[in-house]
Short mmCIF file of C-alpha atoms in Angstrom, two decimals:
data_model
loop_
_atom_site.label_atom_id
_atom_site.label_comp_id
_atom_site.label_asym_id
_atom_site.label_seq_id
_atom_site.Cartn_x
_atom_site.Cartn_y
_atom_site.Cartn_z
CA UNK A 19 17.55 -61.27 -31.02
CA UNK A 20 21.22 -63.24 -31.18
CA UNK A 21 23.89 -61.37 -32.87
CA UNK A 22 26.68 -63.39 -34.42
CA UNK A 23 29.85 -61.72 -35.83
CA UNK A 24 31.81 -62.11 -38.49
CA UNK A 25 34.50 -61.01 -40.99
CA UNK A 26 36.33 -60.93 -44.20
CA UNK A 27 38.84 -63.41 -43.52
CA UNK A 28 38.85 -67.07 -44.57
CA UNK A 29 41.13 -68.90 -42.42
CA UNK A 30 43.45 -71.68 -43.93
CA UNK A 31 40.97 -74.47 -42.42
CA UNK A 32 38.29 -72.88 -44.29
CA UNK A 33 40.33 -73.19 -47.36
CA UNK A 34 40.95 -76.57 -46.75
CA UNK A 35 37.00 -77.35 -45.99
CA UNK A 36 36.26 -75.40 -49.16
CA UNK A 37 38.16 -78.13 -51.09
CA UNK A 38 37.04 -80.60 -49.35
CA UNK A 39 33.20 -79.68 -49.66
CA UNK A 40 33.89 -79.05 -53.73
CA UNK A 41 35.11 -83.03 -54.20
CA UNK A 42 32.17 -83.98 -52.41
CA UNK A 43 33.52 -85.04 -48.83
CA UNK A 44 31.08 -83.12 -46.68
CA UNK A 45 28.64 -81.85 -49.29
CA UNK A 46 25.41 -82.10 -47.10
CA UNK A 47 26.38 -80.89 -43.94
CA UNK A 48 28.37 -77.20 -45.09
CA UNK A 49 26.38 -75.18 -42.54
CA UNK A 50 26.57 -71.76 -41.68
CA UNK A 51 23.71 -70.78 -38.23
CA UNK A 52 20.83 -69.07 -39.65
CA UNK A 53 20.53 -65.44 -38.25
CA UNK A 54 21.68 -61.81 -38.08
CA UNK A 55 25.61 -60.91 -38.87
CA UNK A 56 27.82 -58.18 -38.16
CA UNK A 57 30.89 -57.76 -40.43
CA UNK A 58 33.28 -55.32 -39.38
CA UNK A 59 31.46 -52.57 -37.20
CA UNK A 60 28.06 -51.83 -38.69
CA UNK A 61 25.95 -49.24 -37.70
CA UNK A 62 22.00 -48.00 -38.22
CA UNK A 63 22.67 -46.86 -41.37
CA UNK A 64 24.97 -50.11 -42.67
CA UNK A 65 23.71 -51.83 -45.60
CA UNK A 66 22.23 -55.27 -45.57
CA UNK A 67 23.12 -57.88 -47.26
CA UNK A 68 20.71 -61.51 -47.35
CA UNK A 69 23.00 -64.56 -47.75
CA UNK A 70 22.08 -68.46 -47.72
CA UNK A 71 23.35 -70.40 -44.91
CA UNK A 72 25.21 -72.59 -47.02
CA UNK A 73 29.16 -72.08 -46.08
CA UNK A 74 30.80 -72.01 -49.29
CA UNK A 75 28.03 -68.93 -50.13
CA UNK A 76 28.90 -67.53 -46.76
CA UNK A 77 31.76 -67.26 -47.33
CA UNK A 78 32.53 -66.68 -50.97
CA UNK A 79 29.88 -63.06 -49.94
CA UNK A 80 32.00 -62.02 -46.75
CA UNK A 81 35.33 -62.84 -48.70
CA UNK A 82 34.68 -60.23 -50.57
CA UNK A 83 33.92 -57.21 -48.28
CA UNK A 84 37.37 -56.75 -47.02
CA UNK A 85 37.45 -53.18 -45.18
CA UNK A 86 33.53 -53.01 -45.63
CA UNK A 87 31.17 -52.52 -42.66
CA UNK A 88 27.56 -54.09 -43.24
CA UNK A 89 24.90 -56.76 -41.74
CA UNK A 90 24.74 -60.05 -43.25
CA UNK A 91 21.02 -62.20 -42.93
CA UNK A 92 21.48 -65.63 -43.36
CA UNK A 93 18.79 -67.15 -44.24
CA UNK A 94 17.92 -70.89 -43.93
CA UNK A 95 18.24 -72.68 -46.92
CA UNK A 96 19.25 -76.00 -45.50
CA UNK A 97 22.96 -75.66 -46.16
CA UNK A 98 22.05 -75.06 -49.91
CA UNK A 99 23.82 -71.96 -52.17
CA UNK A 100 21.61 -69.26 -53.19
CA UNK A 101 20.36 -69.97 -56.82
CA UNK A 102 19.49 -73.45 -56.09
CA UNK A 103 17.69 -72.67 -52.71
CA UNK A 104 15.69 -69.53 -54.73
CA UNK A 105 14.38 -72.27 -57.03
CA UNK A 106 13.30 -74.59 -54.73
CA UNK A 107 11.77 -71.23 -52.55
CA UNK A 108 13.81 -71.98 -49.44
CA UNK A 109 15.88 -68.63 -49.76
CA UNK A 110 12.49 -67.21 -50.97
CA UNK A 111 10.02 -64.12 -49.92
CA UNK A 112 8.46 -66.07 -47.13
CA UNK A 113 12.15 -67.11 -45.64
CA UNK A 114 13.06 -63.75 -45.91
CA UNK A 115 10.27 -61.95 -44.43
CA UNK A 116 10.34 -64.24 -41.31
CA UNK A 117 13.97 -63.73 -40.92
CA UNK A 118 13.64 -59.86 -41.13
CA UNK A 119 11.25 -60.14 -38.27
CA UNK A 120 13.28 -62.32 -36.30
CA UNK A 121 16.28 -60.51 -36.33
CA UNK A 122 14.37 -57.56 -35.77
CA UNK A 123 15.47 -55.61 -38.46
CA UNK A 124 13.73 -52.52 -38.38
CA UNK A 125 15.46 -51.77 -34.97
CA UNK A 126 19.07 -52.46 -35.89
CA UNK A 127 19.18 -50.40 -39.02
CA UNK A 128 16.94 -47.15 -39.62
CA UNK A 129 16.58 -47.33 -43.62
CA UNK A 130 14.89 -49.61 -45.17
CA UNK A 131 16.98 -51.18 -48.16
CA UNK A 132 18.18 -54.90 -48.91
CA UNK A 133 20.87 -56.00 -51.46
CA UNK A 134 19.42 -59.20 -52.29
CA UNK A 135 21.92 -61.11 -54.32
CA UNK A 136 20.67 -61.43 -57.79
CA UNK A 137 20.08 -64.97 -58.53
CA UNK A 138 18.14 -65.17 -55.31
CA UNK A 139 15.29 -63.20 -57.43
CA UNK A 140 13.91 -66.89 -58.47
CA UNK A 141 12.41 -67.03 -54.99
CA UNK A 142 12.32 -63.43 -53.60
CA UNK A 143 9.38 -61.47 -54.86
CA UNK A 144 10.58 -58.03 -54.20
CA UNK A 145 7.10 -56.41 -54.41
CA UNK A 146 5.81 -59.18 -51.95
CA UNK A 147 8.74 -58.27 -49.23
CA UNK A 148 8.21 -54.42 -49.51
CA UNK A 149 4.06 -54.98 -48.86
CA UNK A 150 5.21 -57.12 -46.00
CA UNK A 151 8.01 -55.39 -44.10
CA UNK A 152 8.67 -51.70 -45.45
CA UNK A 153 12.19 -53.03 -46.95
CA UNK A 154 13.28 -52.32 -50.04
CA UNK A 155 14.96 -55.24 -52.06
CA UNK A 156 17.50 -53.84 -54.44
CA UNK A 157 18.98 -56.58 -56.70
CA UNK A 158 22.84 -56.88 -56.38
CA UNK A 159 25.27 -58.20 -58.93
CA UNK A 160 25.53 -62.21 -59.45
CA UNK A 161 28.98 -61.87 -58.23
CA UNK A 162 29.82 -61.40 -54.87
CA UNK A 163 33.07 -59.96 -56.15
CA UNK A 164 31.16 -57.06 -57.63
CA UNK A 165 29.66 -56.11 -54.53
CA UNK A 166 32.29 -53.23 -53.55
CA UNK A 167 32.34 -51.81 -56.90
CA UNK A 168 28.05 -51.87 -57.07
CA UNK A 169 27.98 -50.26 -53.86
CA UNK A 170 30.52 -47.47 -55.15
CA UNK A 171 28.42 -46.92 -58.14
CA UNK A 172 25.75 -46.09 -55.97
CA UNK A 173 23.77 -49.33 -56.39
CA UNK A 174 23.85 -49.43 -59.74
CA UNK A 175 24.39 -52.44 -61.92
CA UNK A 176 26.40 -52.76 -65.08
CA UNK A 177 25.57 -55.18 -67.20
CA UNK A 178 28.43 -57.25 -67.33
CA UNK A 179 27.77 -57.51 -63.18
CA UNK A 180 24.48 -58.74 -63.80
CA UNK A 181 25.22 -61.97 -66.57
CA UNK A 182 26.29 -64.87 -64.87
CA UNK A 183 29.45 -66.52 -66.46
CA UNK A 184 30.12 -69.97 -66.99
CA UNK A 185 34.12 -70.06 -67.97
CA UNK A 186 36.15 -73.20 -67.57
CA UNK A 187 37.56 -72.77 -64.26
CA UNK A 188 33.82 -72.35 -63.47
CA UNK A 189 33.30 -75.76 -65.06
CA UNK A 190 36.55 -76.89 -63.63
CA UNK A 191 35.73 -77.35 -59.96
CA UNK A 192 31.74 -78.31 -60.56
CA UNK A 193 33.97 -81.98 -62.67
CA UNK A 194 34.47 -83.80 -59.14
CA UNK A 195 31.15 -84.00 -58.58
CA UNK A 196 30.21 -84.80 -61.75
CA UNK A 197 32.50 -87.96 -61.49
CA UNK A 198 31.76 -88.86 -57.99
CA UNK A 199 28.80 -90.45 -58.65
CA UNK A 200 29.54 -92.26 -61.81
CA UNK A 201 32.52 -93.77 -60.13
CA UNK A 202 30.38 -94.56 -57.52
CA UNK A 203 28.54 -96.93 -60.14
CA UNK A 204 31.19 -98.02 -61.78
CA UNK A 205 32.16 -101.25 -59.21
CA UNK A 206 28.49 -102.62 -60.79
CA UNK A 207 29.30 -101.79 -64.45
CA UNK A 208 32.90 -103.87 -63.57
CA UNK A 209 30.98 -106.75 -61.95
CA UNK A 210 29.23 -107.40 -65.27
CA UNK A 211 32.08 -106.91 -67.86
CA UNK A 212 33.67 -109.68 -65.42
CA UNK A 213 30.87 -111.65 -65.29
CA UNK A 214 30.06 -111.44 -69.00
CA UNK A 215 33.60 -112.06 -70.60
CA UNK A 216 34.46 -114.55 -67.36
CA UNK A 217 31.41 -117.11 -68.92
CA UNK A 218 32.88 -120.05 -70.35
CA UNK A 219 31.50 -123.01 -71.75
CA UNK A 220 33.54 -124.40 -68.98
CA UNK A 221 32.02 -122.38 -66.23
CA UNK A 222 33.16 -119.04 -64.92
CA UNK A 223 37.08 -118.86 -65.57
CA UNK A 224 38.73 -116.11 -64.17
CA UNK A 225 41.32 -115.70 -66.27
CA UNK A 226 39.74 -115.29 -69.34
CA UNK A 227 37.16 -112.57 -67.09
CA UNK A 228 40.20 -110.56 -66.64
CA UNK A 229 41.90 -110.71 -69.86
CA UNK A 230 39.26 -110.59 -72.45
CA UNK A 231 37.26 -107.48 -70.06
CA UNK A 232 40.24 -105.51 -68.87
CA UNK A 233 39.79 -103.33 -72.25
CA UNK A 234 35.91 -103.03 -72.08
CA UNK A 235 36.59 -101.60 -67.83
CA UNK A 236 39.41 -99.19 -69.40
CA UNK A 237 36.96 -98.13 -72.18
CA UNK A 238 34.54 -97.39 -69.51
CA UNK A 239 36.70 -95.24 -67.62
CA UNK A 240 37.34 -93.25 -70.79
CA UNK A 241 34.05 -92.97 -71.32
CA UNK A 242 33.41 -91.01 -67.70
CA UNK A 243 35.82 -88.97 -68.28
CA UNK A 244 34.80 -88.04 -71.38
CA UNK A 245 31.03 -87.11 -70.15
CA UNK A 246 32.26 -86.17 -66.80
CA UNK A 247 35.72 -84.34 -66.84
CA UNK A 248 36.06 -83.50 -70.98
CA UNK A 249 32.71 -82.22 -71.97
CA UNK A 250 32.08 -79.70 -68.81
CA UNK A 251 35.83 -78.67 -69.50
CA UNK A 252 35.92 -78.25 -73.16
CA UNK A 253 31.73 -77.51 -73.10
CA UNK A 254 32.11 -74.21 -75.26
CA UNK A 255 34.88 -75.80 -78.19
CA UNK A 256 32.49 -79.12 -78.93
CA UNK A 257 30.19 -78.55 -81.37
CA UNK A 258 26.65 -78.49 -81.30
CA UNK A 259 24.03 -76.76 -78.61
CA UNK A 260 22.77 -80.91 -77.62
CA UNK A 261 24.66 -81.64 -74.10
CA UNK A 262 24.22 -85.41 -75.35
CA UNK A 263 25.39 -84.55 -78.30
CA UNK A 264 28.37 -83.16 -77.11
CA UNK A 265 28.79 -85.88 -75.02
CA UNK A 266 28.23 -88.18 -78.32
CA UNK A 267 31.11 -86.39 -79.61
CA UNK A 268 33.49 -86.79 -76.96
CA UNK A 269 32.75 -90.25 -76.09
CA UNK A 270 33.36 -91.05 -79.46
CA UNK A 271 36.64 -89.56 -80.20
CA UNK A 272 37.65 -90.58 -76.68
CA UNK A 273 37.06 -94.62 -77.65
CA UNK A 274 38.61 -94.06 -80.70
CA UNK A 275 41.65 -92.46 -78.95
CA UNK A 276 41.44 -95.04 -76.22
CA UNK A 277 41.84 -98.06 -79.14
CA UNK A 278 44.97 -96.97 -80.12
CA UNK A 279 46.41 -98.38 -77.18
CA UNK A 280 47.43 -101.69 -77.15
CA UNK A 281 45.71 -103.50 -74.23
CA UNK A 282 42.29 -102.05 -75.55
CA UNK A 283 43.70 -102.77 -79.54
CA UNK A 284 43.40 -106.39 -78.86
CA UNK A 285 39.71 -106.60 -77.89
CA UNK A 286 38.94 -104.74 -81.30
CA UNK A 287 39.75 -107.41 -83.50
CA UNK A 288 36.82 -108.91 -83.69
CA UNK A 289 34.13 -106.69 -85.47
CA UNK A 290 30.97 -107.58 -83.20
CA UNK A 291 33.24 -106.26 -80.76
CA UNK A 292 34.33 -102.97 -82.16
CA UNK A 293 30.36 -102.46 -83.34
CA UNK A 294 29.50 -102.73 -79.73
CA UNK A 295 32.22 -100.61 -78.13
CA UNK A 296 31.75 -97.77 -80.40
CA UNK A 297 28.17 -97.81 -79.85
CA UNK A 298 28.25 -98.56 -76.03
CA UNK A 299 31.05 -95.85 -74.91
CA UNK A 300 30.03 -92.91 -76.81
CA UNK A 301 26.14 -93.51 -75.42
CA UNK A 302 27.49 -93.88 -72.28
CA UNK A 303 29.42 -90.65 -72.35
CA UNK A 304 26.65 -88.86 -73.72
CA UNK A 305 24.49 -89.89 -70.67
CA UNK A 306 26.77 -88.77 -68.48
CA UNK A 307 27.17 -85.53 -70.24
CA UNK A 308 23.76 -84.78 -70.12
CA UNK A 309 23.69 -84.83 -65.90
CA UNK A 310 25.91 -81.87 -66.39
CA UNK A 311 22.75 -79.71 -67.53
CA UNK A 312 22.26 -79.94 -63.88
CA UNK A 313 25.21 -78.01 -62.82
CA UNK A 314 24.81 -75.63 -65.32
CA UNK A 315 24.30 -71.72 -65.20
CA UNK A 316 22.54 -71.29 -68.64
CA UNK A 317 20.80 -74.52 -69.32
CA UNK A 318 16.70 -74.89 -69.06
CA UNK A 319 14.05 -77.23 -67.66
CA UNK A 320 12.07 -77.47 -72.00
CA UNK A 321 15.69 -77.89 -73.36
CA UNK A 322 16.89 -81.00 -70.99
CA UNK A 323 12.99 -82.52 -71.60
CA UNK A 324 13.83 -82.29 -75.23
CA UNK A 325 17.17 -83.86 -75.06
CA UNK A 326 15.40 -86.85 -73.12
CA UNK A 327 12.50 -87.52 -75.38
CA UNK A 328 14.73 -87.96 -77.89
CA UNK A 329 17.81 -89.32 -76.07
CA UNK A 330 16.20 -91.92 -73.45
CA UNK A 331 14.81 -93.97 -76.01
CA UNK A 332 18.11 -94.01 -78.04
CA UNK A 333 20.07 -94.48 -74.75
CA UNK A 334 18.25 -97.96 -73.92
CA UNK A 335 18.07 -98.81 -77.95
CA UNK A 336 22.30 -98.27 -77.98
CA UNK A 337 22.08 -100.64 -74.58
CA UNK A 338 20.32 -103.14 -76.11
CA UNK A 339 22.07 -103.56 -79.32
CA UNK A 340 25.43 -103.45 -77.64
CA UNK A 341 24.37 -106.33 -75.08
CA UNK A 342 23.04 -108.47 -78.48
CA UNK A 343 26.21 -107.76 -80.17
CA UNK A 344 28.32 -108.98 -77.27
CA UNK A 345 25.71 -112.23 -76.91
CA UNK A 346 26.28 -112.75 -80.74
CA UNK A 347 30.37 -112.44 -79.94
CA UNK A 348 29.97 -114.99 -77.43
CA UNK A 349 27.96 -117.57 -78.89
CA UNK A 350 30.54 -117.20 -82.30
CA UNK A 351 33.32 -117.69 -79.73
CA UNK A 352 31.87 -120.88 -78.03
CA UNK A 353 30.87 -122.33 -81.55
CA UNK A 354 27.68 -122.12 -81.16
CA UNK A 355 27.18 -119.63 -84.20
CA UNK B 17 27.23 -70.17 -75.04
CA UNK B 18 23.70 -70.69 -75.59
CA UNK B 19 21.71 -73.81 -75.22
CA UNK B 20 18.57 -75.34 -77.56
CA UNK B 21 17.13 -72.85 -79.80
CA UNK B 22 12.99 -72.55 -79.75
CA UNK B 23 12.49 -74.24 -76.64
CA UNK B 24 11.55 -72.10 -74.09
CA UNK B 25 8.23 -71.62 -72.83
CA UNK B 26 9.14 -67.67 -72.31
CA UNK B 27 5.99 -65.74 -72.76
CA UNK B 28 5.92 -61.81 -72.86
CA UNK B 29 3.24 -59.28 -73.36
CA UNK B 30 4.46 -55.87 -73.65
CA UNK B 31 1.10 -53.95 -73.65
CA UNK B 32 1.10 -54.93 -69.74
CA UNK B 33 4.50 -53.51 -69.64
CA UNK B 34 4.84 -50.42 -66.81
CA UNK B 35 8.72 -49.99 -67.32
CA UNK B 36 9.51 -51.14 -64.15
CA UNK B 37 12.67 -52.59 -64.78
CA UNK B 38 12.55 -55.01 -63.01
CA UNK B 39 13.03 -57.91 -65.19
CA UNK B 40 16.26 -56.08 -66.55
CA UNK B 41 17.37 -55.90 -63.12
CA UNK B 42 17.20 -59.93 -62.58
CA UNK B 43 17.47 -61.83 -65.58
CA UNK B 44 21.19 -63.59 -65.52
CA UNK B 45 21.14 -64.30 -69.23
CA UNK B 46 20.50 -60.10 -70.39
CA UNK B 47 17.09 -61.49 -71.84
CA UNK B 48 15.74 -58.30 -71.57
CA UNK B 49 15.99 -54.61 -72.78
CA UNK B 50 14.74 -51.47 -72.19
CA UNK B 51 13.29 -50.25 -74.97
CA UNK B 52 11.59 -46.61 -75.17
CA UNK B 53 10.90 -46.52 -71.49
CA UNK B 54 9.26 -50.61 -72.04
CA UNK B 55 11.19 -54.08 -71.80
CA UNK B 56 11.74 -55.59 -74.87
CA UNK B 57 13.22 -59.10 -75.23
CA UNK B 58 16.59 -58.93 -76.97
CA UNK B 59 17.64 -62.65 -77.43
CA UNK B 60 14.56 -65.82 -76.56
CA UNK B 61 16.88 -68.26 -77.00
CA UNK B 62 19.54 -67.17 -74.05
CA UNK B 63 16.37 -67.52 -71.32
CA UNK B 64 16.96 -70.66 -69.55
CA UNK B 65 13.42 -70.80 -67.23
CA UNK B 66 14.65 -69.11 -63.88
CA UNK B 67 11.67 -67.91 -63.64
CA UNK B 68 12.71 -64.84 -61.63
CA UNK B 69 11.56 -62.12 -64.45
CA UNK B 70 7.73 -63.64 -63.82
CA UNK B 71 8.01 -63.71 -60.10
CA UNK B 72 9.27 -59.85 -59.91
CA UNK B 73 6.79 -58.75 -62.68
CA UNK B 74 4.09 -56.95 -60.77
CA UNK B 75 1.94 -56.15 -63.79
CA UNK B 76 1.94 -59.93 -64.96
CA UNK B 77 3.43 -58.84 -68.41
CA UNK B 78 5.94 -62.26 -68.32
CA UNK B 79 5.05 -65.62 -67.86
CA UNK B 80 7.49 -68.43 -67.59
CA UNK B 81 7.06 -72.17 -67.21
CA UNK B 82 10.08 -72.45 -64.77
CA UNK B 83 12.03 -75.59 -63.14
CA UNK B 84 15.06 -77.35 -62.16
CA UNK B 85 17.04 -78.01 -65.52
CA UNK B 86 19.11 -81.34 -63.71
CA UNK B 87 18.69 -84.46 -66.25
CA UNK B 88 18.80 -87.09 -63.28
CA UNK B 89 15.63 -85.13 -61.52
CA UNK B 90 13.45 -85.15 -64.61
CA UNK B 91 13.95 -88.03 -65.27
CA UNK B 92 13.16 -89.09 -61.69
CA UNK B 93 9.99 -86.74 -62.37
CA UNK B 94 9.30 -89.04 -65.54
CA UNK B 95 9.51 -92.15 -63.95
CA UNK B 96 7.14 -91.49 -61.23
CA UNK B 97 5.47 -88.28 -62.79
CA UNK B 98 5.60 -86.10 -59.85
CA UNK B 99 7.20 -82.38 -60.61
CA UNK B 100 11.21 -82.72 -61.18
CA UNK B 101 12.96 -81.76 -57.98
CA UNK B 102 16.60 -82.16 -57.73
CA UNK B 103 18.11 -84.22 -54.95
CA UNK B 104 20.49 -81.54 -53.48
CA UNK B 105 18.87 -81.20 -50.58
CA UNK B 106 18.38 -85.06 -49.46
CA UNK B 107 20.99 -87.26 -48.58
CA UNK B 108 20.96 -89.19 -51.15
CA UNK B 109 24.29 -89.89 -53.79
CA UNK B 110 22.61 -88.51 -57.00
CA UNK B 111 25.16 -86.21 -57.29
CA UNK B 112 24.91 -83.37 -60.02
CA UNK B 113 23.01 -80.37 -58.02
CA UNK B 114 21.42 -77.33 -59.30
#
C-alpha cells in the first residue's frame, strides 16, 4: 500500500491552476492520483474522508481542513467531480469497496467509519458498503466548508448543511464553460451571415457582406451573452421556471436593447429583417439557456425532457421561418419579389 | 429555486418505510423529513431526480427514474436512441457538464 501526504494549504500556483481549470484551459486533465492520503498527522482513530480525483474537488476539500489530522481516500473518478461521477457510478459502491481493500484501510484505522460527501450518495449504497467491508458510511455535509462544524457537532447535520445552494457566485463561476462551447460555434454562424449578406446579383461582394452582415454578427454575440451569461447569473430573478422561457425573455430584452445601438438600428429598417431578428436571436438565447440545466444544482431529467419535447420543434421552426424571411428580403432586395 | 412543477418521477410508498432516515440524510433539496418516525415528502417539486434516496433506501420504499439533466446529453440520447450521458468524461467539446 502506498501512502501519500497532503496538506490544507493551497499554493499560489494551484490557485492559478484553479482559475485556468474554471475557464476550460485544461479541464479534462486536472487529476490527483487515487489512493490514501494523510492530511496532518492522522493516527488509527482519525476520521476517513472520501473524495474524487478531480483536483478542483480534492483541493476544495483539503483547504477546509486546516488544523485537522485525518485520512482522505481518493477514488478514481477519471478526473470528474463527486456529484457528476456519482451520477455515472464512477464515484460509487464498487470503486469505494475496491479502494478500501487496496489501501488496507482496515489495518490503517481501528474504527469502522467513513465520511462520504453527501452528493456522493447518488452513487454510493451505504448498506452495501457496510455488508462488503464492515465500514459504516455517514454522508457528510454537501459543502466541504461545513465539515469541521459537522465533526464538532458529533457528526450531526443541520438541514442547512445537507441542502445544496446555487447562489449568484456559484452560478457566475460556471459561465465561462457556458460561453466556451457557444463561442466555438460562432465562426460557423459568422460565416453563414457573411455569405448570406455578401450574396448579391453581381456575385459575392465583400463590402455588402460586412456592411449588412455586421449588425447580425453583433446580434449573434448579444444572444450568446443573453443565454450563456445573463440567464445563468440572473437565474432566479428572471420570470418562469422553464429555462427555455427564461432564455427567451433575456434574449428578447437583449435584442431590443441592442437594436437601440446605431450600428444595429440601421439593420432594423426593413420589416422582414426586423421580424427575423426578433424571432431568431431570442430563440438562440433560449436554446443556449436550456443547456445550463446541465450545470445547475436543481433541475431534473424529466423537466429537461419536457422542455425539449416542446422546445426543439419550436427552435427548428423559428430557424426555418427566419431563413424564409431572410430569403424574402434578399429577393426583394434584388428586385425579384 | 424550483424547476418545473409536476414532472418528477419520484414515487414513495410510506407503508414500506422503516424510519432509517437515510433519505433525509442524502437528499440535497430537503424533499424528505421525518414525521412520526417515518419519512414524509415535504415538496415533490423540489426533487431533481438524482436518485440518492432510492439507491440508499434499504426497504425499497422509494423509486425514481434518475438520470442526467443535461439538455445536450438528452438531445444526443434522443437522436441516437441511447441513454443520455453527459460528455464530461470524454475529450469532446460538448462543454457544459453536469
